[in-house]
Structure formats: structure tokens, C-alpha cells
Amino acid sequence: MTTHPSSPSRVAALILAGGKGMRMGGCDKPLLPLNDRTVLDTVLDTIAPHCAAIAISANGDAKRYAPWNLPVLPDANTAYGPLAGVLAGLYWARDVGVDTLVTIPGDTPFVPPTLISALSPPTKVAASNGRRHHLVASWPVSCAEALQDWLAATHTDSQRRVRFFADTLNVQEVAFSCQPHDPFFNINTPEDYATAQNRAQETHAHAR
């Protein structure tokens, strides 16, 4: 049977949870409580029906993510920044037999349910309000070696930007509506967290 590239059976997702959350006092932002659950739960509820497999990109003790029973992928080389997580995810996605990896920051709780299909086939990057969100993107699993070589040949943090590598793949922008809210709002500060809590409560109230 031939499967369309955007089919869930051909797409895996990687939740990027490697940030140190310093502006939040140094915490794992995906594990923050949100409407009696966690930010991570909120993301998973949205994307899980559309993916063949999901993993978490995180360094340190993987046991803190044990309740979700998902693979936890450490960075092979932490000097590579966020792209180290993408690289580990691409190799994992190849092992699970998919064609496409969609990356999503773990502090972005309100991604739209259409995200996976809208970013398929790769390579695509989500945008809202005129701004690209370079880690909300789809990647062809076949680019793993190209990324590995690119990272090895790139010697400074300023050069190892996600958008620079994405440009080598002729990334296409996919614009999402910001009505009623920006779907790629992320939690960086205590004020952002308060906004996210309020928005989650509003969403829960409307769903009842």
C-alpha cells in the first residue's frame, strides 16, 4: 500500500526539551503544571493522533520523563546547540522507519492540531505574525548525514543557527493564523507562564 507523505504512519515528532529554563528559575518547562496536567501533556494531546512515533530530546536524568513512556534522546554533542537535538531525532526517526521528523519546542503548549499535516512533506517551517519559528519545522529523515557533516564543518555558535541549515534544504514557510492567539506562543518567563495558565483555563472552560 502506498502511503501519502503526510500520513501519520510516515511522520514522527520530537519534543525539544533541552532548554535550561533559566528565566523560569532553571526548570524543565515541559513539566510545568498547566490546567491540572503539564505543558508536555498539552502538546502530546494535540500531536499524538497525527504521528507514528514521538520522542523527547533532553539531556540529564531521563527518569524525569519516565511517566510518559517515550524515548528520551540526549544530545550527542551539546556544543551543537538545538541542532544537536534535531540530529539525534533524525537518527532515531530513521530507526523507527519514518520519512519525516517534525520538531516542536517543549515550551510551546498551544500548537494547532493541523501542525503535522501542514508541515508535510518536508522541509517546512511554521510562521505566525510575520515571524518564522525555526524549531517548529519538518525535516526529511534523509538529511541526517548532511546535518552531521554541516555541524562538523561549522565552528561557531553564531554559524550553527537552525535557520542556516534549514536554508540549505530550501525550507518553505507555512503561515498560521494568530486568531484568537499565536499558536506558537512559548513560555520563557514567569509572565509568559501566567499567560499560558490563563489561556489553558479559558480553553478548558470553552470545551466544557
mmCIF file of C-alpha atoms in Angstrom:
data_model
loop_
_atom_site.group_PDB
_atom_site.id
_atom_site.type_symbol
_atom_site.label_atom_id
_atom_site.label_comp_id
_atom_site.label_asym_id
_atom_site.label_seq_id
_atom_site.Cartn_x
_atom_site.Cartn_y
_atom_site.Cartn_z
ATOM 1 C CA MET A 1 0.000 0.000 0.000
ATOM 2 C CA THR A 2 1.307 3.454 -0.907
ATOM 3 C CA THR A 3 1.184 5.961 1.954
ATOM 4 C CA HIS A 4 0.916 9.707 1.388
ATOM 5 C CA PRO A 5 3.903 11.598 2.825
ATOM 6 C CA SER A 6 1.685 13.450 5.306
ATOM 7 C CA SER A 7 0.187 10.258 6.680
ATOM 8 C CA PRO A 8 0.778 9.703 10.415
ATOM 9 C CA SER A 9 2.422 6.377 9.559
ATOM 10 C CA ARG A 10 5.294 8.254 7.894
ATOM 11 C CA VAL A 11 5.799 11.105 10.397
ATOM 12 C CA ALA A 12 7.454 11.143 13.810
ATOM 13 C CA ALA A 13 7.633 14.066 16.225
ATOM 14 C CA LEU A 14 10.412 15.205 18.523
ATOM 15 C CA ILE A 15 9.635 17.360 21.562
ATOM 16 C CA LEU A 16 12.656 19.574 22.186
ATOM 17 C CA ALA A 17 13.101 19.748 25.957
ATOM 18 C CA GLY A 18 16.780 20.593 26.181
ATOM 19 C CA GLY A 19 16.439 24.205 27.297
ATOM 20 C CA LYS A 20 17.621 25.105 30.791
ATOM 21 C CA GLY A 21 14.703 27.439 31.548
ATOM 22 C CA MET A 22 16.960 29.973 33.213
ATOM 23 C CA ARG A 23 14.423 32.808 33.014
ATOM 24 C CA MET A 24 11.998 30.491 34.790
ATOM 25 C CA GLY A 25 14.454 29.867 37.612
ATOM 26 C CA GLY A 26 16.092 26.865 35.974
ATOM 27 C CA CYS A 27 13.398 24.265 35.333
ATOM 28 C CA ASP A 28 12.159 21.760 32.783
ATOM 29 C CA LYS A 29 9.493 23.905 31.170
ATOM 30 C CA PRO A 30 7.644 20.947 29.577
ATOM 31 C CA LEU A 31 6.991 19.660 33.109
ATOM 32 C CA LEU A 32 5.334 22.862 34.344
ATOM 33 C CA PRO A 33 1.753 22.302 35.545
ATOM 34 C CA LEU A 34 -0.886 23.560 33.152
ATOM 35 C CA ASN A 35 -4.581 23.137 33.886
ATOM 36 C CA ASP A 36 -4.023 20.165 36.235
ATOM 37 C CA ARG A 37 -1.655 18.467 33.778
ATOM 38 C CA THR A 38 1.649 19.592 32.255
ATOM 39 C CA VAL A 39 2.791 21.589 29.258
ATOM 40 C CA LEU A 40 4.117 18.337 27.817
ATOM 41 C CA ASP A 41 0.731 16.635 28.178
ATOM 42 C CA THR A 42 -0.910 19.514 26.351
ATOM 43 C CA VAL A 43 1.471 19.214 23.400
ATOM 44 C CA LEU A 44 1.158 15.434 23.271
ATOM 45 C CA ASP A 45 -2.640 15.554 23.326
ATOM 46 C CA THR A 46 -2.523 17.697 20.181
ATOM 47 C CA ILE A 47 0.083 15.884 18.115
ATOM 48 C CA ALA A 48 -0.141 12.225 19.146
ATOM 49 C CA PRO A 49 -3.100 11.334 16.870
ATOM 50 C CA HIS A 50 -1.093 12.543 13.873
ATOM 51 C CA CYS A 51 2.246 10.797 14.466
ATOM 52 C CA ALA A 52 3.578 7.279 14.155
ATOM 53 C CA ALA A 53 6.056 7.834 16.996
ATOM 54 C CA ILE A 54 7.113 10.544 19.450
ATOM 55 C CA ALA A 55 10.362 11.086 21.340
ATOM 56 C CA ILE A 56 11.706 13.697 23.747
ATOM 57 C CA SER A 57 15.027 15.470 23.246
ATOM 58 C CA ALA A 58 16.555 16.108 26.669
ATOM 59 C CA ASN A 59 19.861 15.857 28.477
ATOM 60 C CA GLY A 60 20.411 14.849 32.084
ATOM 61 C CA ASP A 61 18.442 12.240 34.009
ATOM 62 C CA ALA A 62 15.903 10.702 31.641
ATOM 63 C CA LYS A 63 13.890 9.343 34.583
ATOM 64 C CA ARG A 64 12.074 12.644 34.980
ATOM 65 C CA TYR A 65 10.243 11.818 31.743
ATOM 66 C CA ALA A 66 9.594 8.179 32.667
ATOM 67 C CA PRO A 67 5.830 8.655 33.300
ATOM 68 C CA TRP A 68 5.292 9.297 29.580
ATOM 69 C CA ASN A 69 6.973 6.083 28.443
ATOM 70 C CA LEU A 70 8.612 7.813 25.479
ATOM 71 C CA PRO A 71 12.186 7.554 24.198
ATOM 72 C CA VAL A 72 14.419 10.279 25.655
ATOM 73 C CA LEU A 73 17.225 11.248 23.309
ATOM 74 C CA PRO A 74 20.332 13.004 24.697
ATOM 75 C CA ASP A 75 22.466 15.253 22.532
ATOM 76 C CA ALA A 76 25.479 13.528 21.027
ATOM 77 C CA ASN A 77 27.398 16.815 21.193
ATOM 78 C CA THR A 78 25.980 19.577 23.372
ATOM 79 C CA ALA A 79 28.269 22.113 21.675
ATOM 80 C CA TYR A 80 25.998 21.939 18.643
ATOM 81 C CA GLY A 81 23.096 23.678 20.379
ATOM 82 C CA PRO A 82 19.480 22.946 19.359
ATOM 83 C CA LEU A 83 20.581 21.244 16.156
ATOM 84 C CA ALA A 84 22.194 18.524 18.259
ATOM 85 C CA GLY A 85 18.705 17.527 19.345
ATOM 86 C CA VAL A 86 17.447 17.634 15.772
ATOM 87 C CA LEU A 87 20.329 15.398 14.687
ATOM 88 C CA ALA A 88 19.633 12.809 17.398
ATOM 89 C CA GLY A 89 15.974 12.925 16.438
ATOM 90 C CA LEU A 90 16.703 12.301 12.772
ATOM 91 C CA TYR A 91 18.733 9.178 13.524
ATOM 92 C CA TRP A 92 16.020 7.931 15.880
ATOM 93 C CA ALA A 93 13.315 8.637 13.291
ATOM 94 C CA ARG A 94 15.233 6.619 10.741
ATOM 95 C CA ASP A 95 15.390 3.713 13.180
ATOM 96 C CA VAL A 96 11.604 3.752 13.667
ATOM 97 C CA GLY A 97 11.067 3.715 9.907
ATOM 98 C CA VAL A 98 9.527 7.088 9.104
ATOM 99 C CA ASP A 99 10.305 9.588 6.361
ATOM 100 C CA THR A 100 9.700 12.853 8.207
ATOM 101 C CA LEU A 101 10.583 14.313 11.595
ATOM 102 C CA VAL A 102 8.619 17.257 12.973
ATOM 103 C CA THR A 103 10.317 19.176 15.783
ATOM 104 C CA ILE A 104 8.360 21.127 18.391
ATOM 105 C CA PRO A 105 9.771 23.063 21.361
ATOM 106 C CA GLY A 106 8.528 21.616 24.622
ATOM 107 C CA ASP A 107 7.545 25.026 25.975
ATOM 108 C CA THR A 108 5.021 25.714 23.193
ATOM 109 C CA PRO A 109 1.749 24.323 24.572
ATOM 110 C CA PHE A 110 -0.794 25.616 22.064
ATOM 111 C CA VAL A 111 0.387 24.230 18.728
ATOM 112 C CA PRO A 112 -2.527 23.715 16.323
ATOM 113 C CA PRO A 113 -3.926 20.243 15.589
ATOM 114 C CA THR A 114 -3.217 20.836 11.893
ATOM 115 C CA LEU A 115 0.514 21.289 12.519
ATOM 116 C CA ILE A 116 1.766 17.865 11.430
ATOM 117 C CA SER A 117 -0.231 17.779 8.205
ATOM 118 C CA ALA A 118 0.551 21.417 7.372
ATOM 119 C CA LEU A 119 4.288 20.818 7.662
ATOM 120 C CA SER A 120 4.219 17.706 5.496
ATOM 121 C CA PRO A 121 6.013 16.886 3.309
ATOM 122 C CA PRO A 122 9.291 18.454 4.489
ATOM 123 C CA THR A 123 11.182 20.697 4.586
ATOM 124 C CA LYS A 124 8.858 23.348 6.063
ATOM 125 C CA VAL A 125 8.940 25.876 8.893
ATOM 126 C CA ALA A 126 5.971 27.305 10.771
ATOM 127 C CA ALA A 127 5.401 31.058 10.834
ATOM 128 C CA SER A 128 2.974 33.359 12.591
ATOM 129 C CA ASN A 129 2.586 37.119 12.776
ATOM 130 C CA GLY A 130 5.337 37.519 10.186
ATOM 131 C CA ARG A 131 7.880 35.520 12.188
ATOM 132 C CA ARG A 132 9.371 32.121 11.484
ATOM 133 C CA HIS A 133 9.657 29.609 14.319
ATOM 134 C CA HIS A 134 12.686 27.673 13.155
ATOM 135 C CA LEU A 135 12.331 24.805 15.619
ATOM 136 C CA VAL A 136 8.695 24.234 14.665
ATOM 137 C CA ALA A 137 9.640 22.523 11.450
ATOM 138 C CA SER A 138 9.618 19.349 9.410
ATOM 139 C CA TRP A 139 12.816 17.625 8.325
ATOM 140 C CA PRO A 140 13.406 14.797 5.863
ATOM 141 C CA VAL A 141 14.994 11.909 7.718
ATOM 142 C CA SER A 142 17.329 11.513 4.758
ATOM 143 C CA CYS A 143 19.133 14.761 5.716
ATOM 144 C CA ALA A 144 20.723 13.273 8.860
ATOM 145 C CA GLU A 145 24.186 12.831 7.364
ATOM 146 C CA ALA A 146 24.041 16.238 5.702
ATOM 147 C CA LEU A 147 23.292 17.812 9.080
ATOM 148 C CA GLN A 148 26.069 15.821 10.747
ATOM 149 C CA ASP A 149 28.581 16.999 8.141
ATOM 150 C CA TRP A 150 27.315 20.590 8.271
ATOM 151 C CA LEU A 151 27.652 20.732 12.053
ATOM 152 C CA ALA A 152 31.150 19.263 11.936
ATOM 153 C CA ALA A 153 32.208 21.875 9.385
ATOM 154 C CA THR A 154 30.602 24.805 11.230
ATOM 155 C CA HIS A 155 32.767 26.105 14.035
ATOM 156 C CA THR A 156 30.950 28.865 15.922
ATOM 157 C CA ASP A 157 27.610 29.148 17.691
ATOM 158 C CA SER A 158 26.642 32.110 15.529
ATOM 159 C CA GLN A 159 27.059 29.950 12.432
ATOM 160 C CA ARG A 160 25.200 26.927 13.846
ATOM 161 C CA ARG A 161 21.801 28.549 13.682
ATOM 162 C CA VAL A 162 18.834 26.379 12.831
ATOM 163 C CA ARG A 163 17.716 28.673 10.045
ATOM 164 C CA PHE A 164 21.097 28.498 8.317
ATOM 165 C CA PHE A 165 20.927 24.727 7.997
ATOM 166 C CA ALA A 166 17.239 24.821 7.044
ATOM 167 C CA ASP A 167 18.125 27.186 4.206
ATOM 168 C CA THR A 168 20.439 24.535 2.746
ATOM 169 C CA LEU A 169 17.323 22.367 2.354
ATOM 170 C CA ASN A 170 15.312 25.135 0.635
ATOM 171 C CA VAL A 171 12.888 25.320 3.539
ATOM 172 C CA GLN A 172 9.379 26.562 2.771
ATOM 173 C CA GLU A 173 7.396 28.787 5.126
ATOM 174 C CA VAL A 174 3.901 27.790 6.262
ATOM 175 C CA ALA A 175 1.927 30.671 7.792
ATOM 176 C CA PHE A 176 -0.568 30.015 10.607
ATOM 177 C CA SER A 177 -3.282 32.356 11.811
ATOM 178 C CA CYS A 178 -2.809 34.191 15.104
ATOM 179 C CA GLN A 179 -6.549 34.365 15.743
ATOM 180 C CA PRO A 180 -7.511 34.263 18.524
ATOM 181 C CA HIS A 181 -3.931 33.699 19.795
ATOM 182 C CA ASP A 182 -0.485 32.999 18.405
ATOM 183 C CA PRO A 183 -0.352 29.171 18.213
ATOM 184 C CA PHE A 184 3.419 29.228 18.772
ATOM 185 C CA PHE A 185 3.412 31.262 21.954
ATOM 186 C CA ASN A 186 6.118 29.834 24.180
ATOM 187 C CA ILE A 187 6.903 30.067 27.873
ATOM 188 C CA ASN A 188 10.117 31.946 28.617
ATOM 189 C CA THR A 189 9.312 33.978 31.717
ATOM 190 C CA PRO A 190 7.012 33.806 34.747
ATOM 191 C CA GLU A 191 4.775 36.325 32.970
ATOM 192 C CA ASP A 192 4.559 34.023 29.948
ATOM 193 C CA TYR A 193 3.689 31.140 32.249
ATOM 194 C CA ALA A 194 0.852 33.139 33.811
ATOM 195 C CA THR A 195 -0.453 33.908 30.318
ATOM 196 C CA ALA A 196 -0.307 30.230 29.395
ATOM 197 C CA GLN A 197 -2.199 29.239 32.546
ATOM 198 C CA ASN A 198 -4.932 31.763 31.800
ATOM 199 C CA ARG A 199 -5.220 30.618 28.203
ATOM 200 C CA ALA A 200 -5.397 26.964 29.220
ATOM 201 C CA GLN A 201 -8.179 27.729 31.693
ATOM 202 C CA GLU A 202 -10.109 29.620 29.034
ATOM 203 C CA THR A 203 -9.737 26.758 26.566
ATOM 204 C CA HIS A 204 -10.880 24.239 29.179
ATOM 205 C CA ALA A 205 -13.895 26.362 30.066
ATOM 206 C CA HIS A 206 -14.958 26.704 26.420
ATOM 207 C CA ALA A 207 -14.593 22.961 25.872
ATOM 208 C CA ARG A 208 -16.983 22.093 28.693
#
